[in-house]
Coordinates of C-alpha atoms in Angstrom, one line a residue:
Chain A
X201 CA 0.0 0.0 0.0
X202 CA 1.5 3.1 -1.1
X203 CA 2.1 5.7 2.0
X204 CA 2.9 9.0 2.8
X205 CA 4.1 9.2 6.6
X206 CA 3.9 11.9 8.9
X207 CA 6.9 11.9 11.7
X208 CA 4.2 13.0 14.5
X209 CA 0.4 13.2 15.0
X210 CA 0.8 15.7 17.4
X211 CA 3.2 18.2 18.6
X212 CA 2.9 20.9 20.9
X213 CA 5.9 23.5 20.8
X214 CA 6.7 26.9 22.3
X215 CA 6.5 30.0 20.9
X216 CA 9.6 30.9 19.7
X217 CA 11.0 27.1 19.0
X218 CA 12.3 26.3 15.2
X219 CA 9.9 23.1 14.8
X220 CA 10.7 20.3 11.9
X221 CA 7.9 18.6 10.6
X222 CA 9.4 15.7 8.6
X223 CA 7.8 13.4 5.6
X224 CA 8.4 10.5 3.9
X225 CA 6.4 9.2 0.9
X226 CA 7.4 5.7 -0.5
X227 CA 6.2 5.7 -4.1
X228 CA 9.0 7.5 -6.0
X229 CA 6.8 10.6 -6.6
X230 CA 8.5 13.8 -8.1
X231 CA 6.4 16.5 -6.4
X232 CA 6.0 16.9 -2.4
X233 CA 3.9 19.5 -1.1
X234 CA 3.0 20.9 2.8
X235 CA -0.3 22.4 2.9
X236 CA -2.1 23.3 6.4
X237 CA -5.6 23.3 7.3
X238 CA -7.4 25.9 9.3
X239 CA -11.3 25.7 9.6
X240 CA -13.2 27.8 7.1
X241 CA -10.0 28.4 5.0
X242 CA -9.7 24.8 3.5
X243 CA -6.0 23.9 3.0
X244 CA -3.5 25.9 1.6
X245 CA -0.2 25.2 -0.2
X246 CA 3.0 26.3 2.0
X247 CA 5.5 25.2 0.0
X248 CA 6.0 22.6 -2.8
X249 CA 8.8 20.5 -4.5
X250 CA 9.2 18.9 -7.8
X251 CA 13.0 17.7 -7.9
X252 CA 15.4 17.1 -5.3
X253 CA 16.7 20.1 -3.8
X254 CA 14.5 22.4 -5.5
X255 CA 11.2 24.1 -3.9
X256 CA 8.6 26.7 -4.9
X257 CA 6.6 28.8 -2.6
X258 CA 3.0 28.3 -2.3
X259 CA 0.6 31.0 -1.0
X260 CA 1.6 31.2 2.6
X261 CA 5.2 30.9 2.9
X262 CA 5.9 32.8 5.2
X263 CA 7.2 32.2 8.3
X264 CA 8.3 28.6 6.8
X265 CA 11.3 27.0 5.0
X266 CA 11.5 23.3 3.4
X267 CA 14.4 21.1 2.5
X268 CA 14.4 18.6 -0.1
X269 CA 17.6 16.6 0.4
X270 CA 16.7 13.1 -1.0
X271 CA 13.7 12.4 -3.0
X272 CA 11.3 10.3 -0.5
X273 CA 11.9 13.4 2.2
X274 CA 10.3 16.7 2.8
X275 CA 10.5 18.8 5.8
X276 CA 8.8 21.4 6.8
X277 CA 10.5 24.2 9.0
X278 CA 9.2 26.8 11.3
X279 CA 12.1 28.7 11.9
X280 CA 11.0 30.4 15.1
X281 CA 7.0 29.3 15.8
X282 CA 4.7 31.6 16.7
X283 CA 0.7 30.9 18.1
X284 CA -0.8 31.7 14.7
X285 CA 1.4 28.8 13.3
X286 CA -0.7 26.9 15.7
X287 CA -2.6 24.2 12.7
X288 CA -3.3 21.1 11.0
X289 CA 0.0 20.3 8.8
X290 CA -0.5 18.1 5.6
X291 CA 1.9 16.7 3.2
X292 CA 1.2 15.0 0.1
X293 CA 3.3 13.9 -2.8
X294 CA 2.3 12.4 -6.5
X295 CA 3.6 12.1 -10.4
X296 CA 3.2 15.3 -12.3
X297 CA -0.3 17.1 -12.1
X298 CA -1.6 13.9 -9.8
X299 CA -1.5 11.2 -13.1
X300 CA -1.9 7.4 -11.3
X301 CA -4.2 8.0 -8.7
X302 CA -4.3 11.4 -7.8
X303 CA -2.2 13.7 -5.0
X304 CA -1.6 11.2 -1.9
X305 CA -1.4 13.0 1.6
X306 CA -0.5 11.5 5.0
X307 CA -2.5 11.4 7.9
X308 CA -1.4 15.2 9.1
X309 CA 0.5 17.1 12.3
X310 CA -1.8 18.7 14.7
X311 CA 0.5 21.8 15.8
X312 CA -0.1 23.3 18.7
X313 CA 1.8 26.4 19.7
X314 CA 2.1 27.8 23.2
Chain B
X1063 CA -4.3 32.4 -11.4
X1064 CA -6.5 29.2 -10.3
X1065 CA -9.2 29.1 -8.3
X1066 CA -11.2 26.7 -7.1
X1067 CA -15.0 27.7 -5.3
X1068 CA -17.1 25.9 -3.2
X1069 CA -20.0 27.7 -2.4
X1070 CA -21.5 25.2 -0.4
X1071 CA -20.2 25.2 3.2
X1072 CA -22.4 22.9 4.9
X1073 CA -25.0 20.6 3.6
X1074 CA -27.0 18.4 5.9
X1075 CA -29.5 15.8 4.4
X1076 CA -31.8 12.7 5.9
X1077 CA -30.5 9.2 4.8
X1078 CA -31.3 7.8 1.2
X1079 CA -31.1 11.5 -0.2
X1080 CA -29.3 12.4 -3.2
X1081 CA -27.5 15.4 -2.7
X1082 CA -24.7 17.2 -5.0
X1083 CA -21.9 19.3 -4.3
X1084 CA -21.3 22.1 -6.3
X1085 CA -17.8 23.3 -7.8
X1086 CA -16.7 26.0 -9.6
X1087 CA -13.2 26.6 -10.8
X1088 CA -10.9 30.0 -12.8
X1089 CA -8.8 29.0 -14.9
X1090 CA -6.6 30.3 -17.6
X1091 CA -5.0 27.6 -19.0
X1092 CA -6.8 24.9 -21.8
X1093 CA -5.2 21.7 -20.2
X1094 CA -5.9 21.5 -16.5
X1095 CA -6.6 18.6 -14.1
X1096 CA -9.7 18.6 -11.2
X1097 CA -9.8 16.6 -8.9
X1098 CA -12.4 16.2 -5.7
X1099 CA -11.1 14.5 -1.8
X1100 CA -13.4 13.4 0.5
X1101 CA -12.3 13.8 4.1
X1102 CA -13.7 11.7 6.9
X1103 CA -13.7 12.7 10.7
X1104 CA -10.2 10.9 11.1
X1105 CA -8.9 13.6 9.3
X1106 CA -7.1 11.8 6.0
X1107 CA -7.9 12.8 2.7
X1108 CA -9.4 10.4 0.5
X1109 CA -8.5 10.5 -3.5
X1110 CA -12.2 10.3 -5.1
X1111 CA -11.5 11.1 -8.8
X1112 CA -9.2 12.7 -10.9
X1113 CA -10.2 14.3 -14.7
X1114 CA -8.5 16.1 -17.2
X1115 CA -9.8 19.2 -19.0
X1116 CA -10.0 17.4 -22.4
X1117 CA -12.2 14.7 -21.0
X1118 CA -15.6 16.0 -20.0
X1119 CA -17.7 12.8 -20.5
X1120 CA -19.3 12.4 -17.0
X1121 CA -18.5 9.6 -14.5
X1122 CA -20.1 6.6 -12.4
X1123 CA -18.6 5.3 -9.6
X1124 CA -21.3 3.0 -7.6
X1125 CA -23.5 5.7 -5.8
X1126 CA -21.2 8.6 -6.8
X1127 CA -21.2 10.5 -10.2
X1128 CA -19.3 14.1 -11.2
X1129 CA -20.6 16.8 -13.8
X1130 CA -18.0 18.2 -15.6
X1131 CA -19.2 21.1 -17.8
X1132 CA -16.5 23.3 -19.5
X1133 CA -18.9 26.0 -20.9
X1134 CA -20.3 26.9 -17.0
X1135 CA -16.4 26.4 -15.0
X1136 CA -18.0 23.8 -12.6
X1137 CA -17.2 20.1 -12.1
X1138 CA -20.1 19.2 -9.2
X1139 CA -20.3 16.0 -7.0
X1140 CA -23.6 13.8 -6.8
X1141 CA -24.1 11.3 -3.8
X1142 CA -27.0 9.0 -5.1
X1143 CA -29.0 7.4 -1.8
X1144 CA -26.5 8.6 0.8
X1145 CA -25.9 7.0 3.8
X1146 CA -24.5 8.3 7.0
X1147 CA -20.5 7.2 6.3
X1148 CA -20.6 9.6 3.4
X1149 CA -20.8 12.0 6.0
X1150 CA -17.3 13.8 5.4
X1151 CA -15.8 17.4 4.4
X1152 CA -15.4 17.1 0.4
X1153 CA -12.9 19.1 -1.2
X1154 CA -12.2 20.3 -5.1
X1155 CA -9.1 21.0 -6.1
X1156 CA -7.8 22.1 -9.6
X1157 CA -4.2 22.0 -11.0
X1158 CA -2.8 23.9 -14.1
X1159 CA -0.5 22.5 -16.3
X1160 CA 1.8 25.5 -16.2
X1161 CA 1.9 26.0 -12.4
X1162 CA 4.3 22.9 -12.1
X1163 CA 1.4 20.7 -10.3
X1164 CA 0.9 23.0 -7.3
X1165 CA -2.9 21.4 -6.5
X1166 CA -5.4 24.6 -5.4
X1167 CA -8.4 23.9 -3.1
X1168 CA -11.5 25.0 -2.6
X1169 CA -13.0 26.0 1.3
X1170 CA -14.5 22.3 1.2
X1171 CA -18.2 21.1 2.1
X1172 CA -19.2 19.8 5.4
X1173 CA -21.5 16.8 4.4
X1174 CA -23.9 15.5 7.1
X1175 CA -26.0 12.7 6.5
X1176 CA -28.5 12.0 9.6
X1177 CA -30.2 8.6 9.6

């Protein structure tokens, strides 16, 4: 079964912390993505990836940094949290434009910041 | 730049219902890809179904069938006799072939079916 894994299903951090919110998918996609979810505001793209070591902004970046040092790993970074970082974190990864089965996303990060 | 509209934020419906989702997408590219998620109260999202812009032939999957019509933007969701585990959030989501697969959602639905 083809997975995308999420390091943690919860984390709770203080304010001021730089947070790493690692994941792994396991089906040699090209494109990795970190979206979060806020209620009424759906989910919105932080940052994306489509190669190794490269990464595009999304429409919320900031505040955030990724790395993309191998192909099956994407972090997200939150280089110094603050409360209104406090969210639902998903990733998701899949072939160019979601061919074979769509975008896959991992179960999520419930951040809380205090 | 895409968009993706759901103006729909909650829907509530009694068991057996059908009961369709509405989706409405901006777009300035000709090839484009949309895509609707369905996600249950544990939180993952779901891959429902996945269509190109050249394709608009309308789909079946068991109880579950998509509208795609070009002319009006919109690519809406029908449940057919729903039952209370479709109760989910269900998200569109559109992706443009020149914005390097970056996936756009809309606000999502809050489905509720009551038995």
């Amino acid at each position: 079964d083809v997975k995308v894994t999420q390091s943690s299903r919860y984390l709770v951090k203080r304010t001021g912390e730089k947070v790493f919110l690692e994941c792994v998918q396991d089906m040699d996609h090209e494109n990795m993505f970190w979206y979060r979810q806020d209620p009424g505001l759906g989910l919105r793209l932080i940052y994306f990836s489509y190669d190794v070591k490269m990464k595009e902004k999304g429409d919320i970046p900031e505040g955030y940094s990724v790395s993309r040092e191998k192909k099956e790993r994407f972090s997200l970074i939150l280089e110094s949290a603050s409360t209104n970082q406090t969210s639902m974190y998903l990733c998701a990864s899949s072939f160019p434009h979601g061919q074979n089965y769509g975008y896959t996303f991992g179960s999520g990060t419930r951040l809380t910041v205090v | 730049a895409q968009k993706v509209t759901q103006a729909q934020t909650e829907i509530s419906v009694v068991e057996k219902e059908d009961v369709t989702l509405d989706c409405v997408y901006e777009t300035r590219d000709t090839t484009y890809y949309l895509f609707w998620y369905k996600q249950p109260p544990s939180g993952e999202l779901v891959f429902l179904i996945r269509r190109n812009s050249f394709d608009e032939q309308n789909e079946i999957s068991g109880r579950y069938s998509w509208n795609f019509q070009k002319s009006t933007s919109s690519f809406n969701f029908t449940i057919t006799a729903s039952q209370v585990v479709d109760s989910a959030v269900y998200f569109c989501a559109l992706s443009e072939e020149t914005s390097g697969s970056r996936l756009t959602f809309g606000e999502g639905t809050q489905l509720t079916v009551n038995p």
